[in-house]
Amino acid sequence: MNSIVTISGSVKYKITLDPGVWIFDDRKVDLTTYFIQEKKENDELETYTKSVSKHWDREISEGALYPPTLKTEQKFKKEKVLTGSFGIPLEPFLKNAEPLDHTTKVHFITPTGKITLSLNEAKRALLGFSNQGKPLKENGPVHLYYGNGSNADKPIISIREIILE
């Protein structure tokens, strides 16, 4: 089975996606909690500023040495990666493909047919790429989750290609 997904059609740039590397991507979300937790808009500059401030505060109060708690946090994150179920928002990939002005639909191609969403619905969608720490080999390479979570228990499986129209 091919683990590569392409975004093509009415786009300025054809994009090739490799879900195998998304486990290292900071944009990944935990699918077990994503649809049940409260959503808030994320300001990238504010998030970065808070992150740097937190790091600075930690260095001031604890020194530049890495305390044992930091190692424990890293170990927890590694374990979560090895056992978690993750997805990634589709919007950044659609944005990078630069849909043409007349683009209104997004088709998700599976071996059994196609699922069509509006471009706005697709921008809110997630692509699941990991289940319990394992890549989606049998019914992958990615699963489609609607942004509202209405199919969180039964995602669209075996997405092979994404075509914008």
Tab-separated table of N, CA, C and O in Angstrom, residues 29 31 34-35 39 41 87-95 106 108 117-128 143-151:
chain	number	residue	atom	x	y	z
A	29	VAL	N	-2.670	16.769	16.597
A	29	VAL	CA	-3.617	16.843	17.715
A	29	VAL	C	-3.952	15.432	18.172
A	29	VAL	O	-3.904	14.480	17.395
A	31	LEU	N	-6.415	12.746	18.878
A	31	LEU	CA	-7.777	12.471	18.438
A	31	LEU	C	-8.687	11.965	19.553
A	31	LEU	O	-9.902	12.021	19.420
A	34	TYR	N	-9.512	15.686	21.084
A	34	TYR	CA	-9.691	16.863	20.229
A	34	TYR	C	-11.157	17.280	20.094
A	34	TYR	O	-11.484	18.456	20.195
A	35	PHE	N	-12.048	16.351	19.867
A	35	PHE	CA	-13.438	16.694	19.603
A	35	PHE	C	-14.256	16.936	20.870
A	35	PHE	O	-15.372	17.431	20.790
A	39	LYS	N	-12.703	24.379	22.113
A	39	LYS	CA	-11.824	24.952	21.097
A	39	LYS	C	-11.659	26.449	21.345
A	39	LYS	O	-12.580	27.134	21.727
A	41	GLU	N	-9.475	29.911	19.507
A	41	GLU	CA	-8.633	30.371	18.415
A	41	GLU	C	-7.201	30.520	18.921
A	41	GLU	O	-6.959	30.992	20.022
A	87	GLY	N	-4.056	13.143	14.715
A	87	GLY	CA	-4.477	13.689	13.441
A	87	GLY	C	-3.801	15.025	13.246
A	87	GLY	O	-3.132	15.541	14.150
A	88	ILE	N	-3.982	15.589	12.061
A	88	ILE	CA	-3.375	16.884	11.752
A	88	ILE	C	-4.382	17.694	10.949
A	88	ILE	O	-5.097	17.138	10.106
A	89	PRO	N	-4.492	18.990	11.220
A	89	PRO	CA	-5.422	19.822	10.454
A	89	PRO	C	-5.052	19.840	8.968
A	89	PRO	O	-3.875	19.892	8.609
A	90	LEU	N	-6.069	19.826	8.128
A	90	LEU	CA	-5.853	19.834	6.682
A	90	LEU	C	-5.586	21.244	6.151
A	90	LEU	O	-4.920	21.403	5.128
A	91	GLU	N	-6.075	22.254	6.829
A	91	GLU	CA	-6.003	23.625	6.317
A	91	GLU	C	-4.606	24.087	5.905
A	91	GLU	O	-4.445	24.665	4.826
A	92	PRO	N	-3.546	23.863	6.695
A	92	PRO	CA	-2.227	24.350	6.254
A	92	PRO	C	-1.778	23.745	4.914
A	92	PRO	O	-1.143	24.419	4.109
A	93	PHE	N	-2.146	22.501	4.671
A	93	PHE	CA	-1.757	21.861	3.415
A	93	PHE	C	-2.548	22.438	2.243
A	93	PHE	O	-1.996	22.653	1.158
A	94	LEU	N	-3.837	22.690	2.470
A	94	LEU	CA	-4.643	23.321	1.424
A	94	LEU	C	-4.121	24.721	1.123
A	94	LEU	O	-4.041	25.137	-0.031
A	95	LYS	N	-3.755	25.437	2.160
A	95	LYS	CA	-3.221	26.788	1.999
A	95	LYS	C	-1.934	26.765	1.184
A	95	LYS	O	-1.727	27.590	0.296
A	106	VAL	N	-13.810	19.997	-2.542
A	106	VAL	CA	-12.654	19.142	-2.305
A	106	VAL	C	-13.140	17.705	-2.302
A	106	VAL	O	-14.051	17.351	-1.553
A	108	PHE	N	-12.281	13.741	-1.719
A	108	PHE	CA	-11.393	12.809	-1.033
A	108	PHE	C	-11.604	11.441	-1.676
A	108	PHE	O	-12.686	10.863	-1.570
A	117	LEU	N	-16.530	17.544	-0.037
A	117	LEU	CA	-16.819	18.594	0.940
A	117	LEU	C	-16.610	19.940	0.269
A	117	LEU	O	-15.869	20.051	-0.713
A	118	SER	N	-17.246	20.975	0.819
A	118	SER	CA	-16.945	22.318	0.339
A	118	SER	C	-15.530	22.672	0.785
A	118	SER	O	-14.992	22.063	1.720
A	119	LEU	N	-14.945	23.651	0.157
A	119	LEU	CA	-13.584	24.056	0.515
A	119	LEU	C	-13.528	24.511	1.976
A	119	LEU	O	-12.591	24.167	2.696
A	120	ASN	N	-14.547	25.231	2.429
A	120	ASN	CA	-14.566	25.695	3.827
A	120	ASN	C	-14.680	24.530	4.798
A	120	ASN	O	-14.038	24.543	5.850
A	121	GLU	N	-15.495	23.520	4.486
A	121	GLU	CA	-15.603	22.345	5.348
A	121	GLU	C	-14.268	21.596	5.395
A	121	GLU	O	-13.845	21.127	6.451
A	122	ALA	N	-13.623	21.482	4.244
A	122	ALA	CA	-12.342	20.770	4.172
A	122	ALA	C	-11.268	21.491	4.991
A	122	ALA	O	-10.418	20.840	5.597
A	123	LYS	N	-11.311	22.800	5.023
A	123	LYS	CA	-10.317	23.557	5.799
A	123	LYS	C	-10.432	23.264	7.291
A	123	LYS	O	-9.465	23.376	8.022
A	124	ARG	N	-11.612	22.905	7.757
A	124	ARG	CA	-11.806	22.594	9.175
A	124	ARG	C	-11.578	21.110	9.481
A	124	ARG	O	-11.589	20.705	10.640
A	125	ALA	N	-11.356	20.300	8.457
A	125	ALA	CA	-11.209	18.853	8.631
A	125	ALA	C	-9.833	18.480	9.174
A	125	ALA	O	-8.888	19.264	9.126
A	126	LEU	N	-9.765	17.255	9.680
A	126	LEU	CA	-8.510	16.693	10.178
A	126	LEU	C	-8.194	15.430	9.393
A	126	LEU	O	-9.108	14.701	8.987
A	127	LEU	N	-6.911	15.147	9.242
A	127	LEU	CA	-6.478	13.882	8.661
A	127	LEU	C	-5.863	13.047	9.777
A	127	LEU	O	-4.833	13.419	10.342
A	128	GLY	N	-6.499	11.936	10.113
A	128	GLY	CA	-5.951	11.031	11.113
A	128	GLY	C	-4.846	10.209	10.479
A	128	GLY	O	-4.994	9.715	9.356
A	143	HIS	N	-7.137	8.936	7.530
A	143	HIS	CA	-8.582	8.959	7.727
A	143	HIS	C	-9.038	10.409	7.732
A	143	HIS	O	-8.302	11.294	8.174
A	144	LEU	N	-10.267	10.639	7.283
A	144	LEU	CA	-10.824	11.984	7.256
A	144	LEU	C	-11.814	12.161	8.403
A	144	LEU	O	-12.765	11.383	8.536
A	145	TYR	N	-11.570	13.168	9.232
A	145	TYR	CA	-12.474	13.543	10.319
A	145	TYR	C	-13.049	14.913	10.006
A	145	TYR	O	-12.294	15.845	9.731
A	146	TYR	N	-14.372	15.034	10.053
A	146	TYR	CA	-14.995	16.337	9.849
A	146	TYR	C	-14.629	17.254	11.008
A	146	TYR	O	-14.483	16.804	12.141
A	147	GLY	N	-14.519	18.533	10.741
A	147	GLY	CA	-14.113	19.494	11.750
A	147	GLY	C	-15.055	19.589	12.939
A	147	GLY	O	-14.640	19.917	14.039
A	148	ASN	N	-16.333	19.270	12.739
A	148	ASN	CA	-17.290	19.342	13.842
A	148	ASN	C	-17.318	18.064	14.678
A	148	ASN	O	-18.036	17.980	15.668
A	149	GLY	N	-16.560	17.057	14.271
A	149	GLY	CA	-16.486	15.811	15.036
A	149	GLY	C	-17.647	14.870	14.835
A	149	GLY	O	-17.757	13.863	15.532
A	150	SER	N	-18.522	15.155	13.878
A	150	SER	CA	-19.712	14.319	13.690
A	150	SER	C	-19.375	12.888	13.273
A	150	SER	O	-20.187	11.992	13.465
A	151	ASN	N	-18.200	12.665	12.727
A	151	ASN	CA	-17.805	11.304	12.364
A	151	ASN	C	-16.586	10.834	13.166
A	151	ASN	O	-15.813	9.990	12.715
